[in-house]
Tab-separated table of C-alpha atoms in Angstrom:
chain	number	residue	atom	x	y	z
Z	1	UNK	CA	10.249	16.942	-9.587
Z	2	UNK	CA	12.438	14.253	-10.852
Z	3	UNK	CA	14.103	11.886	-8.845
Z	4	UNK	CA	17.617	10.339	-8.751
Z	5	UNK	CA	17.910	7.508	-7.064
Z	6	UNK	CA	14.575	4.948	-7.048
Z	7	UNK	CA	13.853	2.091	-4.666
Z	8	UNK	CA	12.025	-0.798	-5.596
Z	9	UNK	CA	10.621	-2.846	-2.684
Z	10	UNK	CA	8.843	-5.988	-4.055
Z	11	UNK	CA	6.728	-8.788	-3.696
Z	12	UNK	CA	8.821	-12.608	-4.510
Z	13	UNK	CA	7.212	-13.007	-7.317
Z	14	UNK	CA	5.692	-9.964	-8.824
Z	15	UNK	CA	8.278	-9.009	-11.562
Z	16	UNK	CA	9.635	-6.248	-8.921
Z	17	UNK	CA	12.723	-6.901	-10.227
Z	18	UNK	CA	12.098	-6.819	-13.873
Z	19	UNK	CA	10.220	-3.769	-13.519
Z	20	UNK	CA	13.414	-1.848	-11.366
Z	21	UNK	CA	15.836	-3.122	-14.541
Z	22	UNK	CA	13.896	-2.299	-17.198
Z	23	UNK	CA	13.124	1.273	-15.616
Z	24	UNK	CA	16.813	1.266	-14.705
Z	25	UNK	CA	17.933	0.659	-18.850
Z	26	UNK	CA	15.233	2.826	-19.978
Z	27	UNK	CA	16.345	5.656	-17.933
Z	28	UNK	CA	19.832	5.099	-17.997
Z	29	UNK	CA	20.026	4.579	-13.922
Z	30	UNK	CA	22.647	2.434	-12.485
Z	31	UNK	CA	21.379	-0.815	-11.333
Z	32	UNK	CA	21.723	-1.739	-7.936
Z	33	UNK	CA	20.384	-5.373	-6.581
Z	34	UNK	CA	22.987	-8.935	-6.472
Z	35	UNK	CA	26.014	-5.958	-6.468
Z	36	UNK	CA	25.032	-5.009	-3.078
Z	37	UNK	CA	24.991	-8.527	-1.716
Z	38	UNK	CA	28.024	-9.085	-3.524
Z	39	UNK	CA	29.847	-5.769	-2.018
Z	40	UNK	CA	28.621	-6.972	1.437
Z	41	UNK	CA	30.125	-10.331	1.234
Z	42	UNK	CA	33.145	-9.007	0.238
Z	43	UNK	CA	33.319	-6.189	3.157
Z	44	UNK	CA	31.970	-9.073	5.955
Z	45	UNK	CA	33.553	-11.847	4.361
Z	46	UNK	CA	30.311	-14.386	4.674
Z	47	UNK	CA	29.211	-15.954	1.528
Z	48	UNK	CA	26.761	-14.383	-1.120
Z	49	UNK	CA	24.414	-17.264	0.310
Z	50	UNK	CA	24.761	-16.205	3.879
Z	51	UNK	CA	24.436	-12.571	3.543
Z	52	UNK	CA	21.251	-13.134	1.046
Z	53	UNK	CA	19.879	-15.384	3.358
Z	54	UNK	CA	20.367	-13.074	6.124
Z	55	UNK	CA	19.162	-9.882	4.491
Z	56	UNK	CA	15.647	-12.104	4.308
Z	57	UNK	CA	15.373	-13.184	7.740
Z	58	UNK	CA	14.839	-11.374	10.585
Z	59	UNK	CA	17.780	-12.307	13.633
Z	60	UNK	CA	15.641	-13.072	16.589
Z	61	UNK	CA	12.814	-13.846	15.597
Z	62	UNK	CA	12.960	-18.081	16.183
Z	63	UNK	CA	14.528	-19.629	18.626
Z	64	UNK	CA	17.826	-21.178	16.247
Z	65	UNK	CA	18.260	-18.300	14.647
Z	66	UNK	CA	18.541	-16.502	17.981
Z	67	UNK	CA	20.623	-19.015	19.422
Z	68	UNK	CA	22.751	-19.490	16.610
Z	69	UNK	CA	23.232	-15.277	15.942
Z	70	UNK	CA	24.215	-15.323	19.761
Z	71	UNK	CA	26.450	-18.200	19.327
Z	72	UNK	CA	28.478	-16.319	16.575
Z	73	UNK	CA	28.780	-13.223	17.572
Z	74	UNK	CA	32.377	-12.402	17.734
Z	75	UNK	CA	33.840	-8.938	19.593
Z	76	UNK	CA	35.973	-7.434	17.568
Z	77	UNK	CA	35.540	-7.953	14.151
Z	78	UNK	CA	31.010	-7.543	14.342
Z	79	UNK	CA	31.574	-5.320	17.499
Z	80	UNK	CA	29.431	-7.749	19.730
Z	81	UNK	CA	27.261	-7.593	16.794
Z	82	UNK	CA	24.834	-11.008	15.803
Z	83	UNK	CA	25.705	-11.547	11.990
Z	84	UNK	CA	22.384	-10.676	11.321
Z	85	UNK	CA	22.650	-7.290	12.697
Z	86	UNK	CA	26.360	-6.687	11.253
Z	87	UNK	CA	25.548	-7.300	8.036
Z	88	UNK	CA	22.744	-5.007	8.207
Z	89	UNK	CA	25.118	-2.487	9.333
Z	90	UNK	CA	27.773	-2.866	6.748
Z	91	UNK	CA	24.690	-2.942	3.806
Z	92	UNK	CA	23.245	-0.245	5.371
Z	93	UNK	CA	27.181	1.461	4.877
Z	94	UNK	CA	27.007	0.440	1.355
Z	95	UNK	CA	24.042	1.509	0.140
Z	96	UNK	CA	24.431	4.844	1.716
Z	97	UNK	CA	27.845	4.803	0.153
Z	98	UNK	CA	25.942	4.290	-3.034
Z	99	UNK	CA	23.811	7.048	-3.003
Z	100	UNK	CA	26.827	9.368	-1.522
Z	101	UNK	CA	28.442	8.495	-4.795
Z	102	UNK	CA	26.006	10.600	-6.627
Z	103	UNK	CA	25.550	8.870	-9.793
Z	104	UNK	CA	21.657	8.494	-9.991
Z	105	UNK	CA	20.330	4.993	-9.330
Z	106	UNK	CA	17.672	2.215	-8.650
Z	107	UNK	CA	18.445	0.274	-5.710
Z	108	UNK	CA	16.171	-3.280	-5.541
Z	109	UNK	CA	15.433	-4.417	-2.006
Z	110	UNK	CA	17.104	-4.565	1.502
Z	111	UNK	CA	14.881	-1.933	2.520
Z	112	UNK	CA	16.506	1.473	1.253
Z	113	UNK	CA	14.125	3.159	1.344
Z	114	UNK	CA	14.240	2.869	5.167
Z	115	UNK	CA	18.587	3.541	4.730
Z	116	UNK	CA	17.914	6.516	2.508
Z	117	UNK	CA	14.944	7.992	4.415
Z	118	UNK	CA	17.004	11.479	5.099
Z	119	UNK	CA	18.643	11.757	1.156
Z	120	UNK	CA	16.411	14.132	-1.129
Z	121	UNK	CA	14.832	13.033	-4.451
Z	122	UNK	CA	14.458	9.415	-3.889
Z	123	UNK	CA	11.380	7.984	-4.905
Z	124	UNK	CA	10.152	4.399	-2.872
Z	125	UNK	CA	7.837	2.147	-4.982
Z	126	UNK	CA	6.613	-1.096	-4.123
Z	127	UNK	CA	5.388	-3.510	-6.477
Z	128	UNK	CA	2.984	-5.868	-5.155
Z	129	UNK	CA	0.713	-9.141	-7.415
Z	130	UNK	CA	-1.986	-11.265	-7.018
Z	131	UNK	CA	-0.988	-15.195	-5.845
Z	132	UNK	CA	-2.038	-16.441	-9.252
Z	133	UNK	CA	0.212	-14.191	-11.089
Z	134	UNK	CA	3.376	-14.944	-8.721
Z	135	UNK	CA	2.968	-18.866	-8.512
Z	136	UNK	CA	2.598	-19.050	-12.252
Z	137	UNK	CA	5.960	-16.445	-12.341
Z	138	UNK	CA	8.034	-18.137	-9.599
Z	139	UNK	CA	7.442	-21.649	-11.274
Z	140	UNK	CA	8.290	-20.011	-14.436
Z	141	UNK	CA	11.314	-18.210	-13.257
Z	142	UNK	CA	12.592	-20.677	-10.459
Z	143	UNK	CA	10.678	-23.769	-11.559
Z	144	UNK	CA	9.599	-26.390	-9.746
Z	145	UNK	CA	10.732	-27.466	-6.242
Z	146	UNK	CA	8.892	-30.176	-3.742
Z	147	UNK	CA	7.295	-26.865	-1.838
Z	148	UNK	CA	4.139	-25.439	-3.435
Z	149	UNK	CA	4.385	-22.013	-4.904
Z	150	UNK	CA	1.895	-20.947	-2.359
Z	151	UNK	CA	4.336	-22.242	0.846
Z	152	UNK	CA	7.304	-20.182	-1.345
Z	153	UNK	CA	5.867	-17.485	-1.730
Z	154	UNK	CA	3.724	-17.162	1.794
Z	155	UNK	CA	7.472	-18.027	3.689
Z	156	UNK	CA	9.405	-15.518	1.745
Z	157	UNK	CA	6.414	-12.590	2.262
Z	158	UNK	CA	6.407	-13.576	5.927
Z	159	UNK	CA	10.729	-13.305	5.823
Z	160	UNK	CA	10.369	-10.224	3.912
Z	161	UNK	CA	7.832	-8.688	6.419
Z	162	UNK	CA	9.521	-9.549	10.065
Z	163	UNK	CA	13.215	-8.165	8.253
Z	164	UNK	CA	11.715	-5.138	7.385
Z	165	UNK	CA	9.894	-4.617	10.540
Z	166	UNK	CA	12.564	-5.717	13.096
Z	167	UNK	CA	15.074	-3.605	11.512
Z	168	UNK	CA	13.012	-0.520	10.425
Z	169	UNK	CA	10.014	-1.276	12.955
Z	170	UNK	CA	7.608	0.081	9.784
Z	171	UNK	CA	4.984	-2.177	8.106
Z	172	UNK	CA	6.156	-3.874	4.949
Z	173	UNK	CA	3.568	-3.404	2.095
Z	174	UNK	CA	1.324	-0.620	3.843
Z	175	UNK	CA	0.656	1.615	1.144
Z	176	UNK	CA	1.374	4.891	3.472
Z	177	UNK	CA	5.303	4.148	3.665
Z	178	UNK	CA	5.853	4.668	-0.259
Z	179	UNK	CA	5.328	7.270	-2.912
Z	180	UNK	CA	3.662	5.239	-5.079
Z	181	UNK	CA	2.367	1.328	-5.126
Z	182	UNK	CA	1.485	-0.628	-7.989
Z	183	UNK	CA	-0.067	-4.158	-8.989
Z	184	UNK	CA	1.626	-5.851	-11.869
Z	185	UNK	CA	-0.434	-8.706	-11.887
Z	186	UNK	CA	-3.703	-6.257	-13.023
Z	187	UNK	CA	-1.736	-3.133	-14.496
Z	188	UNK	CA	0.648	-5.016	-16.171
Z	189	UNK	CA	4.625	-5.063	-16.084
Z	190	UNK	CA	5.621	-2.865	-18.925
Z	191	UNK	CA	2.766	-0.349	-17.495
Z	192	UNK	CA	4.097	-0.277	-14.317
Z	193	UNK	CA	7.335	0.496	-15.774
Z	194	UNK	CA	5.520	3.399	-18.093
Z	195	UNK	CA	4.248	4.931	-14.903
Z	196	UNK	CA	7.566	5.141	-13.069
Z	197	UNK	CA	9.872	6.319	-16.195
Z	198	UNK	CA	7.212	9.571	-16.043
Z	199	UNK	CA	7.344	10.044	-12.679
Z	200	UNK	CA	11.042	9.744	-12.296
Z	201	UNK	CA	11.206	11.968	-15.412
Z	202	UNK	CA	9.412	14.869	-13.302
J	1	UNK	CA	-6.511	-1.374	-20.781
J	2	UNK	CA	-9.046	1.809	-20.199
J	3	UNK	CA	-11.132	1.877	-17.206
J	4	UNK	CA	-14.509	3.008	-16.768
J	5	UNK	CA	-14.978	2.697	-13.135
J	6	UNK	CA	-12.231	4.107	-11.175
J	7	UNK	CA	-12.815	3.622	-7.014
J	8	UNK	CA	-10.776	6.374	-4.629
J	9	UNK	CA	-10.099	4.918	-1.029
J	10	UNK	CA	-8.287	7.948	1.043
J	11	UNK	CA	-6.659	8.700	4.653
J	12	UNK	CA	-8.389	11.393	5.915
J	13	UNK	CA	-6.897	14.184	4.716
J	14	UNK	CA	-4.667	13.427	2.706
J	15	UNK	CA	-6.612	14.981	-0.597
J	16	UNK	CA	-8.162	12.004	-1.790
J	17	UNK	CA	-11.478	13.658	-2.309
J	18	UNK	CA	-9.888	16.491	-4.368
J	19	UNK	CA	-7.942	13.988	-6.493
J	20	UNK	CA	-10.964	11.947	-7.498
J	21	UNK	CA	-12.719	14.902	-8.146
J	22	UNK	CA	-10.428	16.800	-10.325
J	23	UNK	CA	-10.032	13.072	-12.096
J	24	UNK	CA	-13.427	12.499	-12.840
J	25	UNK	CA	-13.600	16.628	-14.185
J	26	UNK	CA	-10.740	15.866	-16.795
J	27	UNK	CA	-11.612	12.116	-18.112
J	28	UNK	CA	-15.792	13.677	-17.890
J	29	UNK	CA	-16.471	10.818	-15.416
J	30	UNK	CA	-19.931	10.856	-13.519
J	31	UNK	CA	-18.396	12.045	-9.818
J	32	UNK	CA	-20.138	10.059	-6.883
J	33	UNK	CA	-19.112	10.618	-2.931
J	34	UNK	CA	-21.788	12.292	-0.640
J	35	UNK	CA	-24.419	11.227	-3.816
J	36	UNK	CA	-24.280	7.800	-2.527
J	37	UNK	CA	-25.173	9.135	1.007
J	38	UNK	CA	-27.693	10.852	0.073
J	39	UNK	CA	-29.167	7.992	-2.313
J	40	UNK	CA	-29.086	5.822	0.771
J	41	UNK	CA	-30.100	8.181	3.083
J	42	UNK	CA	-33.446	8.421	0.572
J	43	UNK	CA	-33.923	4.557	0.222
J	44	UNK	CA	-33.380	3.692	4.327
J	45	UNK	CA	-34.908	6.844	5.611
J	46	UNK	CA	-32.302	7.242	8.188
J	47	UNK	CA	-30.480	10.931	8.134
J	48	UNK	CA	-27.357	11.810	6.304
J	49	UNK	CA	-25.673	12.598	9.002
J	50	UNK	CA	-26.195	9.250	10.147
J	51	UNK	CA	-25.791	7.438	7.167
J	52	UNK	CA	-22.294	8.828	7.014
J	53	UNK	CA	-21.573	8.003	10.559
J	54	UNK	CA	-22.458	4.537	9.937
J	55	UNK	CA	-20.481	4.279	6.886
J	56	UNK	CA	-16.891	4.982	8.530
J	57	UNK	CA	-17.574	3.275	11.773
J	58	UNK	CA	-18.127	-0.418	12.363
J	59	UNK	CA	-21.024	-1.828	13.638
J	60	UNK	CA	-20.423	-4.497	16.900
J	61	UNK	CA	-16.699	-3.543	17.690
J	62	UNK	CA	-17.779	-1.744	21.135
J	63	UNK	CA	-20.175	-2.653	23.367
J	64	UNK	CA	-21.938	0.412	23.266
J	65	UNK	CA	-22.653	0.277	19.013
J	66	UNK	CA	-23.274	-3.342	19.804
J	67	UNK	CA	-25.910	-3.096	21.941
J	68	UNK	CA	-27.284	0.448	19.997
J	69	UNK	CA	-27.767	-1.390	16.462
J	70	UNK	CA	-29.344	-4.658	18.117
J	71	UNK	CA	-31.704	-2.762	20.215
J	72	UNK	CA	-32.529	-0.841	16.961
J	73	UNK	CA	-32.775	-4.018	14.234
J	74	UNK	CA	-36.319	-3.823	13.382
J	75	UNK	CA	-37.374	-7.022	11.549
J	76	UNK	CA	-39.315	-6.582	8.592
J	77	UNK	CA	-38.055	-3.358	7.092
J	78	UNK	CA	-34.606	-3.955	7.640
J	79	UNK	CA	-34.768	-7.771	7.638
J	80	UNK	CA	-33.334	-8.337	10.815
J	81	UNK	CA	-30.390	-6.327	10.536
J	82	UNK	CA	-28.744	-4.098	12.988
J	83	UNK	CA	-29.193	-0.787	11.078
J	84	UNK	CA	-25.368	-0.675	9.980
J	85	UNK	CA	-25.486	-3.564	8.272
J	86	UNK	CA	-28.745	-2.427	6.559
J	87	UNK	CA	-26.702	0.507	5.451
J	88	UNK	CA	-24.087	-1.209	4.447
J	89	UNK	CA	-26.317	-3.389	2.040
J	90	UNK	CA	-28.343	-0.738	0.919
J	91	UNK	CA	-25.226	1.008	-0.129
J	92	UNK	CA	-23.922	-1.677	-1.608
J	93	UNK	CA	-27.038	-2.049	-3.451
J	94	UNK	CA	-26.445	1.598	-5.047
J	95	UNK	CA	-22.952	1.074	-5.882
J	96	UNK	CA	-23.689	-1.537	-7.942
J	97	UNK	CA	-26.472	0.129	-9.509
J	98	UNK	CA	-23.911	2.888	-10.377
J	99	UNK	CA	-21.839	0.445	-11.840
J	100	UNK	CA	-24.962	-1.167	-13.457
J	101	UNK	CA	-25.675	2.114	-15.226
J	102	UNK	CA	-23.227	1.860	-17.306
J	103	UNK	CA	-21.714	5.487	-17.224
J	104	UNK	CA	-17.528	6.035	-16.993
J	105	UNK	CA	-17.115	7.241	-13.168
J	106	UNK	CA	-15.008	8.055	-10.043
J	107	UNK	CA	-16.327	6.758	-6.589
J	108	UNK	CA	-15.055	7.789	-3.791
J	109	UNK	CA	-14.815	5.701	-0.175
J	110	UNK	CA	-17.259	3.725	1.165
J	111	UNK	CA	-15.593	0.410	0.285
J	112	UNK	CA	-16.720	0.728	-3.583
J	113	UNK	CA	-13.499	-1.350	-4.603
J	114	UNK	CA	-14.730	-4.391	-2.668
J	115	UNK	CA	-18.313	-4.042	-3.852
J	116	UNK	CA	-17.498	-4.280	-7.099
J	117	UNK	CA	-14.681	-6.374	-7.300
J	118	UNK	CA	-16.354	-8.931	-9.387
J	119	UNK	CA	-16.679	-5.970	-12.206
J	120	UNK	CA	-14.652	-5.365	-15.456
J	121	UNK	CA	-12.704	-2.484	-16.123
J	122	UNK	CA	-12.624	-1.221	-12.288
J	123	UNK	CA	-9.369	0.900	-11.178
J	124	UNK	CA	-8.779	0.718	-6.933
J	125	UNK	CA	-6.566	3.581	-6.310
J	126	UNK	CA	-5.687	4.430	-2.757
J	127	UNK	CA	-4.262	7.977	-1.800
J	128	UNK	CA	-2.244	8.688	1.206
J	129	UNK	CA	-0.447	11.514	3.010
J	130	UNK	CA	2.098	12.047	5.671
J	131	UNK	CA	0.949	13.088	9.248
J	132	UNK	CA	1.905	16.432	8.966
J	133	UNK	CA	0.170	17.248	5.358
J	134	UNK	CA	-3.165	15.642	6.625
J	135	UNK	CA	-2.612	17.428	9.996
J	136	UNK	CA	-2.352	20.932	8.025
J	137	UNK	CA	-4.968	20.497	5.256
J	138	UNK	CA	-7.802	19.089	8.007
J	139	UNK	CA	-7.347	22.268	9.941
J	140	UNK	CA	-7.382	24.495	6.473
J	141	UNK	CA	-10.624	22.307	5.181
J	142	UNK	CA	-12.263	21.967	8.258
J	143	UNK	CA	-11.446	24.301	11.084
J	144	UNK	CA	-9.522	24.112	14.378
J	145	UNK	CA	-11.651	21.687	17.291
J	146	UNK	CA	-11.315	21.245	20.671
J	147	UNK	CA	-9.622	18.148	19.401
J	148	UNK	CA	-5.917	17.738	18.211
J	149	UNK	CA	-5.307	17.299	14.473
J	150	UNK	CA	-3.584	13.990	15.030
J	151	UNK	CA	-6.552	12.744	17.241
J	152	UNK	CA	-8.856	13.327	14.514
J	153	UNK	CA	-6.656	11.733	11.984
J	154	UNK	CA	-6.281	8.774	14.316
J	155	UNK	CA	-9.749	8.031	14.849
J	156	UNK	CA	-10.834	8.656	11.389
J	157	UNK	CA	-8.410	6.438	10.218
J	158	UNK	CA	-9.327	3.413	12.870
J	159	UNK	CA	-13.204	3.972	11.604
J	160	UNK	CA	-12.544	3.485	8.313
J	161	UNK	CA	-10.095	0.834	8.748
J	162	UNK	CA	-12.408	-1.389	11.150
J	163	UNK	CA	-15.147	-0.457	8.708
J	164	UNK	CA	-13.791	-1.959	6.094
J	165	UNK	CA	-11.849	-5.021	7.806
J	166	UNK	CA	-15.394	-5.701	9.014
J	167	UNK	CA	-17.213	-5.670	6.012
J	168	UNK	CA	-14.574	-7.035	3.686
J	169	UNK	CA	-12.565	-9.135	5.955
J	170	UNK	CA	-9.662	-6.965	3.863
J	171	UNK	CA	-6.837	-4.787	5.526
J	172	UNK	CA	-7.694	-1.039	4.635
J	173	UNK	CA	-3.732	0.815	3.075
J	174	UNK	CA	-2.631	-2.483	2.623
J	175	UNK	CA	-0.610	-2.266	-0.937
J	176	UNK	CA	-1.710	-5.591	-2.348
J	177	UNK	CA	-5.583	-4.637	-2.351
J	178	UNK	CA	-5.207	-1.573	-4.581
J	179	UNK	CA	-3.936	-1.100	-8.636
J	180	UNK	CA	-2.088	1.776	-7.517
J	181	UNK	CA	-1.577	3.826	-4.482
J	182	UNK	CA	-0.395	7.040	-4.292
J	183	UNK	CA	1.004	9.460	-1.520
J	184	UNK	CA	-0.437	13.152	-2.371
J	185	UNK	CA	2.071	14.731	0.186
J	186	UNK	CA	5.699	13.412	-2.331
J	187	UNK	CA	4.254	13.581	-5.147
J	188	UNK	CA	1.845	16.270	-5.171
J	189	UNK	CA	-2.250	16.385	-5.532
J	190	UNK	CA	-1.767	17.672	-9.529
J	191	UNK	CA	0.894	14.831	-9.909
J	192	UNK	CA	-1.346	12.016	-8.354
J	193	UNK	CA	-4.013	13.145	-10.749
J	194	UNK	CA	-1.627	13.467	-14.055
J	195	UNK	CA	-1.003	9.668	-13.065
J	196	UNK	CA	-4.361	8.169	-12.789
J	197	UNK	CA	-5.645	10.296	-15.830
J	198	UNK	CA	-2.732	8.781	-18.082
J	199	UNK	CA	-3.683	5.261	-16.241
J	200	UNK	CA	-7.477	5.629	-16.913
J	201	UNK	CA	-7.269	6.702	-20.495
J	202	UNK	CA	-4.787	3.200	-21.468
C-alpha cells in the first residue's frame, strides 16, 4: 500500500528532520514542519517563539508553568483554555486541516501521528540516534552554547516525552506506537531515507 | 553496509518468528530460535521446557522465583548461581559461539542483540503488532485457553520485558535500542520482510 501523508516523529538531534525533507523532495510530498508553527501563531496570535516553545513543553507539568498557564488563561478568546492547551487545540485544527486538504504530505513533529490517528494511509516513523551521533550533530547544526550537548539534548527528550504523553497519554519513542522505527546514527541518513521512499512508494 | 548477523526481538504474537524465518530462508542465513534452547538445554542439563521458561521470565522479581532459584543454586556446577542466571550465561555463552562461527544468520529472542552488541555487522530489528492482530494470530497459532488472548499477551509481554530489563538493564520496545523496528500488523508480515532483506543485503 502506499501512503499519502507521512509523519516523522524525531529525536533533537538525529537528522529527523533532514530525513522527513529529503523524503519529502524525493517524493514530491509537501513539506510540513516551521509552516505549522507559523500558521498557529498566526491563528492564536502568540509569537513563533511562544507557540514552539509551547508545542515542547508539557502545561502542568512544573509548578511555573502551571501557575503561569493558569494565570493567562483568558475566557473568551482560549475558551478557559491554558495557552498550552489552546494552542494544542488550534495545531491540532491545522494539521487536520492539512491532511483534509488532500494534497499528500510529510508532517515533522507535534505529534500527528496522535492528530491523524483516524485518517487512512498515513504512515508514523520515528527516527531515533545514538548520543554520540546527536551531540556531534546538534553542535554542528546549532553550535556551541554554555549547556553541554548531553544537558540539550537529555532536556529536550525529556520536553519531547511529557508533551507527547500529557497530551496523547502514549509513550514517546516505544517502538509499538509507529509503523516503522529507524536509527540514523547506525543505518545511516540517506538509508533511512531509502527505506521510507519504498515503503511510501507501496 | 551488509549484515551478517541479524537479531529478531518480537511481541508475542505479533509474527516476529515468521518474519525472521522467512528472512533468514531468502538471504540463506543459518536460522537459530528453539536451537539455542535446545543447545542450552544439552550443556545445563535442565529441560527445554524449562530452559524456555527461564528465558522469558526474570529471575528474583517475586518472592516466590526468588526464593525457588536460591534454594536451587548449587555451587560448583553452576558456580553459585541461581539456575536463571546460569541459563542466562550459558546462553549467552552459545550466542556468542554462533556469532563466533562465523556463518551469516537470523536469531531470534532471547536478548541476542545485547549479547552481542560489542559485534560487527549485527542488525537489532524489533517487530511489533497491534492488540487485536496478536490477539487473533495467538488463538490461530496456538489454540483457545482457559485464559483470555489479551491476558496471555500481557503476561508474555511483562516476562520478556522484565527479562530483559533485568539482564540488560535496557527497556525492551524501546525505539532507541533497535536499527529498525517494524509493526507486522500496518505494514504487513511480507512487507516487514521485503524491508529487512533489502536492509541486510546493503
Amino acid at each position: 500500500m502506499s501512503y499519502r501523508i507521512i509523519t516523522v516523529s524525531r529525536q533533537f538531534g538525529s537528522g529527523g528532520r533532514s530525513i522527513a525533507k529529503e523524503l519529502a523532495n524525493r517524493l514530491g510530498y509537501e513539506y510540513y514542519d516551521k509552516e505549522i508553527i507559523e500558521s498557529v501563531a498566526r491563528q492564536t496570535g502568540f509569537s513563533e517563539e511562544f507557540v514552539a516553545e509551547k508545542g515542547e513543553r508539557a502545561p502542568g507539568k512544573t509548578l511555573f508553568s502551571f501557575s503561569f498557564d493558569s494565570m493567562n488563561a483568558v475566557p473568551g478568546v482560549m475558551g478557559g483554555m491554558s495557552p498550552g492547551d489552546y494552542i494544542w487545540s488550534e495545531q491540532s485544527k491545522i494539521i487536520r486541516q492539512i491532511a483534509d486538504d488532500g494534497k499528500n504530505c510529510v508532517i515533522v513533529g507535534r505529534s500527528a501521528d496522535y492528530i491523524l490517528r483516524e485518517y487512512d494511509k498515513v504512515l508514523n516513523v520515528y527516527i531515533s540516534a545514538d548520543l554520540e551521533f546527536r551531540k556531534k550533530r546538534i553542535v554542528d547544526l546549532y553550535g556551541e552554547t554554555s549547556e553541554k550537548p548531553e544537558k540539550r539534548l537529555k532536556d529536550m527528550d525529556k520536553r519531547r516525552s511529557l508533551n507527547h504523553k500529557y497530551f496523547t497519554d502514549m509513550e514517546w519513542g516505544a517502538a509499538v506506537n509507529y509503523d516503522i522505527c529507524l536509527s540514523s546514527s547506525t543505518l545511516g541518513i540517506d538509508k533511512c531515507v531509502d527505506i521510507l521512499e519504498g515503503l511510501a512508494k507501496g
